[in-house]
Tab-separated table of C-alpha atoms and ligand atoms in Angstrom:
chain	number	residue	atom	x	y	z
A	1	UNK	CA	122.088	46.236	53.048
A	2	UNK	CA	122.290	49.459	51.549
A	3	UNK	CA	119.343	51.715	50.210
A	4	UNK	CA	118.534	52.045	46.589
A	5	UNK	CA	115.454	53.812	45.623
A	6	UNK	CA	114.408	54.702	42.082
A	7	UNK	CA	112.179	57.046	40.518
A	8	UNK	CA	110.858	55.614	37.618
A	9	UNK	CA	108.904	58.360	34.822
A	10	UNK	CA	107.542	57.014	31.426
A	11	UNK	CA	109.132	59.915	29.413
A	12	UNK	CA	105.922	60.259	27.429
A	13	UNK	CA	105.200	63.932	28.857
A	14	UNK	CA	107.393	66.384	31.214
A	15	UNK	CA	107.285	66.326	34.820
A	16	UNK	CA	105.085	67.931	36.608
A	17	UNK	CA	104.791	68.800	40.446
A	18	UNK	CA	103.093	65.056	41.008
A	19	UNK	CA	105.643	63.427	40.066
A	20	UNK	CA	108.250	65.445	40.906
A	21	UNK	CA	107.358	64.939	44.810
A	22	UNK	CA	107.967	61.184	44.195
A	23	UNK	CA	111.132	61.703	42.669
A	24	UNK	CA	112.042	64.241	45.863
A	25	UNK	CA	110.923	61.749	48.162
A	26	UNK	CA	113.122	58.544	46.879
A	27	UNK	CA	115.839	60.772	46.539
A	28	UNK	CA	115.413	62.105	50.354
A	29	UNK	CA	114.866	58.130	51.399
A	30	UNK	CA	118.346	57.161	49.484
A	31	UNK	CA	120.167	60.007	50.780
A	32	UNK	CA	118.779	59.600	54.451
A	33	UNK	CA	120.134	56.425	54.597
A	34	UNK	CA	123.224	57.302	52.413
A	35	UNK	CA	122.159	54.870	49.527
A	36	UNK	CA	121.381	55.106	46.231
A	37	UNK	CA	118.741	57.201	44.054
A	38	UNK	CA	118.251	55.701	40.660
A	39	UNK	CA	116.592	56.962	37.458
A	40	UNK	CA	114.780	54.623	35.500
A	41	UNK	CA	113.400	55.467	32.323
A	42	UNK	CA	110.284	53.601	31.675
A	43	UNK	CA	110.173	53.889	27.894
A	44	UNK	CA	108.546	50.607	27.124
A	45	UNK	CA	105.911	52.001	25.296
A	46	UNK	CA	108.058	52.676	21.874
A	47	UNK	CA	105.328	55.224	20.428
A	48	UNK	CA	104.684	57.183	22.889
A	49	UNK	CA	107.803	57.520	24.357
A	50	UNK	CA	110.161	60.676	23.170
A	51	UNK	CA	113.683	61.576	23.394
A	52	UNK	CA	113.175	65.002	24.184
A	53	UNK	CA	110.917	63.885	26.785
A	54	UNK	CA	113.878	61.848	28.498
A	55	UNK	CA	116.107	64.808	28.339
A	56	UNK	CA	113.644	67.250	29.786
A	57	UNK	CA	113.183	64.647	32.724
A	58	UNK	CA	117.128	64.642	33.056
A	59	UNK	CA	117.253	68.602	32.885
A	60	UNK	CA	114.638	68.994	35.196
A	61	UNK	CA	116.046	66.822	37.914
A	62	UNK	CA	119.494	68.303	37.415
A	63	UNK	CA	117.567	71.872	38.028
A	64	UNK	CA	116.368	70.391	41.161
A	65	UNK	CA	119.508	68.943	42.214
A	66	UNK	CA	118.244	65.584	42.083
A	67	UNK	CA	120.907	64.066	40.850
A	68	UNK	CA	120.760	60.392	40.362
A	69	UNK	CA	123.333	57.808	41.204
A	70	UNK	CA	122.588	55.914	38.069
A	71	UNK	CA	120.174	55.861	35.158
A	72	UNK	CA	118.700	52.759	33.207
A	73	UNK	CA	116.377	52.496	30.537
A	74	UNK	CA	114.036	50.027	30.106
A	75	UNK	CA	114.151	50.054	26.497
A	76	UNK	CA	117.718	48.615	26.360
A	77	UNK	CA	116.621	45.685	28.747
A	78	UNK	CA	114.516	43.580	26.888
A	79	UNK	CA	116.671	40.507	26.556
A	80	UNK	CA	116.719	40.701	30.169
A	81	UNK	CA	112.732	40.884	30.239
A	82	UNK	CA	112.603	37.986	27.448
A	83	UNK	CA	114.485	35.543	29.586
A	84	UNK	CA	112.362	35.915	32.796
A	85	UNK	CA	109.425	35.545	30.490
A	86	UNK	CA	110.886	32.447	29.453
A	87	UNK	CA	111.137	31.294	32.760
A	88	UNK	CA	107.452	32.272	34.088
A	89	UNK	CA	106.060	30.724	30.957
A	90	UNK	CA	108.077	27.340	31.589
A	91	UNK	CA	106.839	27.396	35.555
A	92	UNK	CA	102.848	28.246	34.178
A	93	UNK	CA	102.955	31.822	35.490
A	94	UNK	CA	101.793	33.222	32.201
A	95	UNK	CA	99.056	32.078	29.947
A	96	UNK	CA	98.013	33.049	26.592
A	97	UNK	CA	94.986	34.936	26.071
A	98	UNK	CA	92.441	35.851	22.615
A	99	UNK	CA	89.857	37.950	24.073
A	100	UNK	CA	89.313	41.205	22.006
A	101	UNK	CA	88.435	44.505	24.204
A	102	UNK	CA	84.702	44.234	22.925
A	103	UNK	CA	84.792	40.422	24.680
A	104	UNK	CA	86.234	41.377	27.575
A	105	UNK	CA	83.786	44.510	28.333
A	106	UNK	CA	81.143	42.299	27.319
A	107	UNK	CA	82.391	39.576	29.904
A	108	UNK	CA	82.640	42.609	33.031
A	109	UNK	CA	79.056	43.640	31.746
A	110	UNK	CA	77.488	40.359	31.992
A	111	UNK	CA	79.572	39.585	35.806
A	112	UNK	CA	78.751	43.506	36.997
A	113	UNK	CA	75.048	42.867	36.005
A	114	UNK	CA	74.915	39.799	38.138
A	115	UNK	CA	75.830	42.185	40.966
A	116	UNK	CA	79.274	40.596	40.682
A	117	UNK	CA	82.970	41.611	40.540
A	118	UNK	CA	84.417	42.114	37.169
A	119	UNK	CA	87.374	39.467	37.594
A	120	UNK	CA	88.637	37.874	34.387
A	121	UNK	CA	87.210	34.414	34.243
A	122	UNK	CA	90.363	32.679	33.068
A	123	UNK	CA	88.128	30.727	29.838
A	124	UNK	CA	92.339	30.844	28.245
A	125	UNK	CA	93.931	28.533	30.757
A	126	UNK	CA	91.182	25.742	29.770
A	127	UNK	CA	92.554	26.746	25.386
A	128	UNK	CA	94.839	23.327	24.916
A	129	UNK	CA	98.027	23.168	22.649
A	130	UNK	CA	95.654	22.360	19.665
A	131	UNK	CA	93.981	25.181	20.038
A	132	UNK	CA	96.426	27.689	20.237
A	133	UNK	CA	97.684	26.091	17.635
A	134	UNK	CA	94.456	26.580	15.468
A	135	UNK	CA	95.041	30.211	16.773
A	136	UNK	CA	98.165	30.657	15.486
A	137	UNK	CA	97.657	29.351	12.023
A	138	UNK	CA	94.496	30.960	11.590
A	139	UNK	CA	96.285	34.373	12.026
A	140	UNK	CA	95.654	35.034	15.940
A	141	UNK	CA	98.392	36.320	18.089
A	142	UNK	CA	98.014	36.021	22.226
A	143	UNK	CA	98.472	38.836	24.980
A	144	UNK	CA	99.662	37.257	28.312
A	145	UNK	CA	98.052	37.209	31.550
A	146	UNK	CA	100.342	36.809	34.574
A	147	UNK	CA	98.195	34.061	37.215
A	148	UNK	CA	97.710	35.435	40.293
A	149	UNK	CA	98.199	32.379	42.744
A	150	UNK	CA	94.506	32.662	44.557
A	151	UNK	CA	95.838	30.151	47.309
A	152	UNK	CA	98.693	32.925	48.440
A	153	UNK	CA	97.061	35.680	50.639
A	154	UNK	CA	98.882	38.676	49.963
A	155	UNK	CA	100.101	41.304	52.723
A	156	UNK	CA	102.319	43.795	53.337
A	157	UNK	CA	103.498	46.447	55.402
A	158	UNK	CA	103.120	49.682	54.121
A	159	UNK	CA	106.191	52.257	55.225
A	160	UNK	CA	103.458	55.185	55.037
A	161	UNK	CA	99.749	53.303	54.980
A	162	UNK	CA	100.844	50.139	57.789
A	163	UNK	CA	98.905	47.189	57.100
A	164	UNK	CA	97.772	45.882	53.830
A	165	UNK	CA	95.765	43.209	52.665
A	166	UNK	CA	94.453	41.954	49.189
A	167	UNK	CA	92.742	38.380	48.213
A	168	UNK	CA	93.905	37.329	44.759
A	169	UNK	CA	90.961	35.636	44.292
A	170	UNK	CA	89.367	39.409	43.848
A	171	UNK	CA	92.150	40.301	41.388
A	172	UNK	CA	92.054	39.392	37.309
A	173	UNK	CA	94.991	38.239	36.565
A	174	UNK	CA	97.086	41.298	34.916
A	175	UNK	CA	97.638	41.357	31.079
A	176	UNK	CA	101.358	41.453	31.419
A	177	UNK	CA	102.192	41.157	27.372
A	178	UNK	CA	100.318	42.903	24.137
A	179	UNK	CA	99.732	40.629	21.336
A	180	UNK	CA	102.455	42.744	19.427
A	181	UNK	CA	104.604	41.546	22.089
A	182	UNK	CA	105.254	45.457	23.303
A	183	UNK	CA	105.092	44.598	27.339
A	184	UNK	CA	102.987	46.542	30.051
A	185	UNK	CA	104.539	48.369	33.056
A	186	UNK	CA	104.094	45.854	35.846
A	187	UNK	CA	106.817	42.909	34.975
A	188	UNK	CA	109.701	45.193	33.586
A	189	UNK	CA	109.268	46.692	36.165
A	190	UNK	CA	109.315	43.896	38.860
A	191	UNK	CA	111.702	42.412	36.825
A	192	UNK	CA	114.123	45.704	36.993
A	193	UNK	CA	113.338	46.286	40.749
A	194	UNK	CA	115.032	42.464	41.517
A	195	UNK	CA	117.780	43.057	39.090
A	196	UNK	CA	118.586	46.598	40.610
A	197	UNK	CA	118.956	45.825	44.146
A	198	UNK	CA	115.871	48.379	44.886
A	199	UNK	CA	115.455	47.866	48.449
A	200	UNK	CA	112.325	50.371	48.817
A	201	UNK	CA	109.222	51.474	46.305
A	202	UNK	CA	108.217	54.784	47.389
A	203	UNK	CA	105.441	56.099	45.168
A	204	UNK	CA	102.311	57.107	44.812
A	205	UNK	CA	98.789	55.365	46.301
A	206	UNK	CA	97.516	54.839	42.764
A	207	UNK	CA	99.672	51.933	42.701
A	208	UNK	CA	98.401	50.223	45.751
A	209	UNK	CA	96.972	47.650	43.903
A	210	UNK	CA	100.021	47.507	41.134
A	211	UNK	CA	102.022	46.563	44.489
A	212	UNK	CA	99.237	43.639	45.606
A	213	UNK	CA	100.118	42.364	41.821
A	214	UNK	CA	104.177	43.008	41.921
A	215	UNK	CA	104.523	41.427	45.015
A	216	UNK	CA	103.217	38.093	43.936
A	217	UNK	CA	105.632	38.917	40.749
A	218	UNK	CA	108.519	38.809	43.045
A	219	UNK	CA	107.536	35.817	44.879
A	220	UNK	CA	107.506	34.008	41.080
A	221	UNK	CA	109.924	35.290	40.171
A	222	UNK	CA	112.545	34.007	43.399
A	223	UNK	CA	113.127	37.201	44.438
A	224	UNK	CA	112.362	38.901	48.082
A	225	UNK	CA	109.843	42.045	47.452
A	226	UNK	CA	111.416	45.666	48.639
A	227	UNK	CA	109.956	47.628	51.360
A	228	UNK	CA	106.535	49.470	49.787
A	229	UNK	CA	105.400	52.689	50.628
A	230	UNK	CA	102.350	54.407	48.837
A	231	UNK	CA	101.771	58.306	49.497
A	232	UNK	CA	98.447	59.986	49.306
A	233	UNK	CA	98.055	61.847	46.445
A	234	UNK	CA	98.866	65.613	46.017
A	235	UNK	CA	95.343	67.470	45.591
A	236	UNK	CA	95.088	71.383	44.413
A	237	UNK	CA	93.642	73.903	47.104
A	238	UNK	CA	90.303	73.108	45.782
A	239	UNK	CA	90.816	69.829	47.102
A	240	UNK	CA	90.419	67.745	43.907
A	241	UNK	CA	92.980	66.716	41.799
A	242	UNK	CA	93.045	69.284	39.640
A	243	UNK	CA	93.916	69.323	36.084
A	244	UNK	CA	96.211	72.449	36.640
A	245	UNK	CA	98.093	70.545	39.053
A	246	UNK	CA	98.767	67.439	36.536
A	247	UNK	CA	100.060	69.377	33.884
A	248	UNK	CA	101.897	71.912	36.137
A	249	UNK	CA	105.615	71.755	34.509
A	250	UNK	CA	108.851	72.874	35.910
A	251	UNK	CA	109.185	75.314	32.669
A	252	UNK	CA	105.930	77.262	33.933
A	253	UNK	CA	107.644	76.985	37.323
A	254	UNK	CA	110.823	78.083	36.596
A	255	UNK	CA	109.364	81.336	33.881
A	256	UNK	CA	107.517	82.050	37.353
A	257	UNK	CA	110.666	82.744	38.965
A	258	UNK	CA	109.960	79.764	41.149
A	259	UNK	CA	113.346	78.352	42.425
A	260	UNK	CA	114.561	74.872	43.062
A	261	UNK	CA	115.045	75.184	46.734
A	262	UNK	CA	111.279	76.458	46.794
A	263	UNK	CA	109.965	73.438	45.134
A	264	UNK	CA	111.723	71.295	46.971
A	265	UNK	CA	111.157	72.877	50.815
A	266	UNK	CA	107.638	72.482	50.252
A	267	UNK	CA	107.360	69.330	48.611
A	268	UNK	CA	109.500	67.292	51.111
A	269	UNK	CA	107.748	68.304	53.998
A	270	UNK	CA	103.612	68.464	52.090
A	271	UNK	CA	101.715	65.404	53.288
A	272	UNK	CA	103.767	65.071	56.630
A	273	UNK	CA	103.472	66.477	60.096
A	274	UNK	CA	106.520	68.458	59.635
A	275	UNK	CA	106.369	72.031	59.054
A	276	UNK	CA	107.635	73.081	55.902
A	277	UNK	CA	110.530	75.471	56.505
A	278	UNK	CA	112.044	77.254	53.309
A	279	UNK	CA	115.326	77.651	55.789
A	280	UNK	CA	115.960	73.918	55.649
A	281	UNK	CA	118.450	72.424	52.322
A	282	UNK	CA	117.433	69.065	50.584
A	283	UNK	CA	120.191	67.511	52.882
A	284	UNK	CA	119.140	68.618	55.785
A	285	UNK	CA	115.486	67.710	54.873
A	286	UNK	CA	116.974	64.317	53.922
A	287	UNK	CA	118.069	63.890	57.682
A	288	UNK	CA	114.714	64.646	59.090
A	289	UNK	CA	113.174	62.539	55.991
A	290	UNK	CA	110.498	59.808	57.783
A	291	UNK	CA	108.282	57.710	56.246
A	292	UNK	CA	106.224	57.419	59.500
A	293	UNK	CA	105.519	61.229	59.611
A	294	UNK	CA	103.297	61.111	56.411
A	295	UNK	CA	99.375	61.233	57.113
A	296	UNK	CA	97.127	58.952	55.269
A	297	UNK	CA	94.941	62.428	54.164
A	298	UNK	CA	95.601	63.679	50.507
A	299	UNK	CA	98.664	66.417	50.251
A	300	UNK	CA	97.242	70.109	49.481
A	301	UNK	CA	99.693	71.909	46.694
A	302	UNK	CA	98.886	75.510	47.330
A	303	UNK	CA	100.509	78.006	44.796
A	304	UNK	CA	100.335	80.771	46.826
A	305	UNK	CA	102.394	78.977	49.974
A	306	UNK	CA	104.915	78.388	46.873
A	307	UNK	CA	105.231	81.737	46.298
A	308	UNK	CA	105.790	82.745	49.677
A	309	UNK	CA	108.311	80.048	50.722
A	310	UNK	CA	110.120	80.912	47.047
A	311	UNK	CA	110.163	84.756	48.509
A	312	UNK	CA	111.689	83.965	51.757
A	313	UNK	CA	114.200	81.598	49.901
A	314	UNK	CA	114.856	84.372	47.634
A	315	UNK	CA	115.769	86.914	50.546
A	316	UNK	CA	118.495	84.516	52.104
A	317	UNK	CA	120.569	83.579	48.476
A	318	UNK	CA	123.479	84.816	48.542
A	319	UNK	CA	125.416	86.472	45.973
A	320	UNK	CA	127.206	83.635	44.592
A	321	UNK	CA	124.207	81.840	43.971
A	322	UNK	CA	122.338	84.097	41.692
A	323	UNK	CA	125.221	86.642	40.268
A	324	UNK	CA	124.694	85.144	36.866
A	325	UNK	CA	121.261	85.573	36.982
A	326	UNK	CA	121.229	88.944	38.007
A	327	UNK	CA	122.252	92.235	35.459
A	328	UNK	CA	125.200	93.415	34.181
A	329	UNK	CA	127.237	95.416	36.970
A	330	UNK	CA	124.634	94.458	39.720
A	331	UNK	CA	126.993	94.485	42.573
A	332	UNK	CA	127.259	91.998	45.769
A	333	UNK	CA	126.064	95.416	48.091
A	334	UNK	CA	123.051	95.182	45.395
A	335	UNK	CA	121.804	92.048	45.458
A	336	UNK	CA	122.275	92.465	49.015
A	337	UNK	CA	120.004	95.839	49.288
A	338	UNK	CA	117.155	94.831	46.765
A	339	UNK	CA	117.312	90.881	47.702
A	340	UNK	CA	114.941	91.486	51.139
A	341	UNK	CA	111.889	92.908	48.208
A	342	UNK	CA	112.161	90.217	46.030
A	343	UNK	CA	108.970	87.569	45.246
A	344	UNK	CA	111.770	85.903	42.714
A	345	UNK	CA	114.854	86.962	41.488
A	346	UNK	CA	114.259	88.161	38.235
A	347	UNK	CA	112.558	91.485	39.760
A	348	UNK	CA	116.101	92.309	40.736
A	349	UNK	CA	116.897	93.907	37.024
A	350	UNK	CA	113.821	96.207	37.693
A	351	UNK	CA	115.537	97.654	40.793
A	352	UNK	CA	118.815	97.268	39.248
A	353	UNK	CA	117.405	99.521	36.384
A	354	UNK	CA	116.466	102.032	39.167
A	355	UNK	CA	119.228	102.381	41.069
A	356	UNK	CA	121.709	103.381	38.094
A	357	UNK	CA	119.072	104.292	35.168
A	358	UNK	CA	116.719	106.713	35.231
A	359	UNK	CA	113.136	106.980	37.363
A	360	UNK	CA	110.051	108.222	36.262
A	361	UNK	CA	109.245	111.354	38.150
A	362	UNK	CA	105.872	111.427	40.155
A	363	UNK	CA	104.073	114.643	40.003
A	364	UNK	CA	104.526	116.747	43.488
A	365	UNK	CA	102.523	119.711	45.770
A	366	UNK	CA	104.498	122.861	45.822
A	367	UNK	CA	104.971	122.382	49.357
A	368	UNK	CA	106.737	119.147	48.508
A	369	UNK	CA	108.732	120.560	45.826
A	370	UNK	CA	110.153	122.941	48.773
A	371	UNK	CA	110.983	119.622	50.624
A	372	UNK	CA	112.884	117.956	47.904
A	373	UNK	CA	115.034	121.135	46.841
A	374	UNK	CA	115.881	120.942	50.589
A	375	UNK	CA	116.938	117.583	50.234
A	376	UNK	CA	118.624	117.728	47.111
A	377	UNK	CA	120.872	120.886	49.162
A	378	UNK	CA	121.243	118.555	51.746
A	379	UNK	CA	122.528	115.604	50.168
A	380	UNK	CA	124.815	117.659	47.812
A	381	UNK	CA	126.381	119.159	50.984
A	382	UNK	CA	126.334	116.057	53.123
A	383	UNK	CA	129.322	113.547	54.299
A	384	UNK	CA	128.744	111.072	51.897
A	385	UNK	CA	128.868	107.621	53.257
A	386	UNK	CA	126.928	104.304	53.852
A	387	UNK	CA	125.470	105.916	56.206
A	388	UNK	CA	124.154	109.055	53.897
A	389	UNK	CA	120.163	107.975	54.527
A	390	UNK	CA	120.457	108.314	58.676
A	391	UNK	CA	122.908	111.082	57.947
A	392	UNK	CA	119.730	113.370	55.200
A	393	UNK	CA	116.981	112.155	57.035
A	394	UNK	CA	118.589	113.592	60.266
A	395	UNK	CA	118.822	116.933	58.645
A	396	UNK	CA	115.900	117.077	56.550
A	397	UNK	CA	114.112	116.584	59.965
A	398	UNK	CA	115.749	118.933	62.229
A	399	UNK	CA	115.146	121.735	59.547
A	400	UNK	CA	111.884	120.890	58.861
A	401	UNK	CA	109.948	119.019	61.553
A	402	UNK	CA	108.799	116.530	59.314
A	403	UNK	CA	108.782	112.961	60.507
A	404	UNK	CA	107.670	109.551	59.548
A	405	UNK	CA	105.574	109.342	56.201
A	406	UNK	CA	106.081	112.931	55.193
A	407	UNK	CA	109.580	112.534	55.983
A	408	UNK	CA	110.238	109.815	53.893
A	409	UNK	CA	107.959	109.140	51.155
A	410	UNK	CA	108.899	112.350	49.280
A	411	UNK	CA	112.140	110.770	48.884
A	412	UNK	CA	111.408	107.275	47.930
A	413	UNK	CA	108.867	108.608	45.527
A	414	UNK	CA	111.930	111.140	44.012
A	415	UNK	CA	114.328	108.882	44.403
A	416	UNK	CA	113.119	105.716	42.998
A	417	UNK	CA	109.868	106.627	41.347
A	418	UNK	CA	108.140	103.724	43.536
A	419	UNK	CA	106.021	103.907	46.753
A	420	UNK	CA	107.577	101.043	48.352
A	421	UNK	CA	110.937	99.216	47.834
A	422	UNK	CA	114.201	98.605	49.421
A	423	UNK	CA	115.202	99.634	52.197
A	424	UNK	CA	116.216	103.727	50.720
A	425	UNK	CA	119.800	103.400	53.407
A	426	UNK	CA	120.733	100.668	51.143
A	427	UNK	CA	119.686	102.406	47.768
A	428	UNK	CA	121.054	105.379	48.638
A	429	UNK	CA	124.839	104.937	48.830
A	430	UNK	CA	124.425	102.805	45.208
A	431	UNK	CA	122.367	105.419	43.620
A	432	UNK	CA	125.022	107.648	44.268
A	433	UNK	CA	125.522	111.616	45.060
A	434	UNK	CA	124.982	112.930	41.760
A	435	UNK	CA	122.295	110.993	40.253
A	436	UNK	CA	120.549	111.514	43.403
A	437	UNK	CA	121.252	114.954	43.969
A	438	UNK	CA	119.339	115.048	40.052
A	439	UNK	CA	116.644	112.908	41.291
A	440	UNK	CA	115.741	115.272	43.871
A	441	UNK	CA	116.239	118.048	41.707
A	442	UNK	CA	114.047	117.385	38.805
A	443	UNK	CA	111.273	116.191	40.921
A	444	UNK	CA	111.643	119.738	42.984
A	445	UNK	CA	111.228	121.530	39.434
A	446	UNK	CA	109.098	118.772	37.226
B	501	LIG	N1	106.577	54.340	35.092
B	501	LIG	C1	105.422	53.685	36.275
B	501	LIG	C2	104.785	55.040	36.726
B	501	LIG	O1	105.193	55.951	35.731
B	501	LIG	C3	106.438	54.104	37.357
B	501	LIG	C4	105.900	52.845	38.655
B	501	LIG	C5	106.489	52.560	39.803
B	501	LIG	O2	107.257	53.503	40.314
B	501	LIG	O3	106.938	51.402	40.122
B	501	LIG	O4	103.590	55.417	36.975
């Protein structure tokens, strides 16, 4: 059976780092096994779901290169849910309840007060058909609970957490449908996982107890359950599930110049025993993806690490990948010259401006001005080639006895207006003789 995974976001907001990680893990798992990765839009909540979020989710996945092999929307599948629900009704696996939120809260408090777990007491199961009819006549509408099977033990071998056991008696029958007929997440998800042939559900460990319930739903629907795996959650560097992490979206990362490759390289390995390696692309990461390498400890997401990986990735990006993002006229040689110095692609523009535009000339002391005047003369006379920087500095070294910083720094400062930057041997040919000589003279006379 070929692997089918799904990423099932609710379009009630944009994706943040945590759910992008889940999407990526599902993509990697599917690709590793040559399977399919599905996008399922969990939009049963008509009020909170927004079309703009659906579009943003698609766009973010596309930006990351996590292209789904199929897309489904829960809002288009209500007929199926009705049919399956009717079946569960007939079989007595869902039942009608009327308790208000306040009543339920009171029941909880009483149980907790007695030192008992706050489990729903199934009082509504005792209602007769005439009780229901009377309530209906009085305008009351039921919400529905799924009847857990107290006699069948709940157990699965989690792909990450290992053997898991739950006792249905220690759990409340979950509400699956509200009084206004709208669906809660739990049951439609299982119906869809069955209908879409999902073989592997990989999600955050905040879903572990949902899995316990959902396993009974698979059984009630007469379907085999997929493999379940629950990854430890992401935490920020301060060790907590930080607010920032919960809201750190792709737009913000894009704006900060983070490349999708960097996010993929980091998130694919975070929480596993495998090292983060900026040199690995998504396909390679898929090949080495292994659930057994995941640990149980929370995975620490460090923005500084992301920036470091991003820089490493930018340094290796070929011209063809970035050409459309570069300033007009910036050549491949230009890109190759500046990329080892960039934290993000956007900085290339500044350097191209330095190469082709004018630079702010720093103030030099008299002796240095003399040195720069000599440099201008030397450069004007030197044989122009790709090796012109070596040529120039070689001659200046001989003529002045300067070396190291004294030899190089004034030249760099006069030619670029900066103390640091890309290799001058690569920059000088791009600046060109005329502009370079002019900059040196300007610095010598300013
Ligand atoms: N829509 C659910 C969520 O975002 C999906 C959970 C699941 O993967 O089953 O939490």
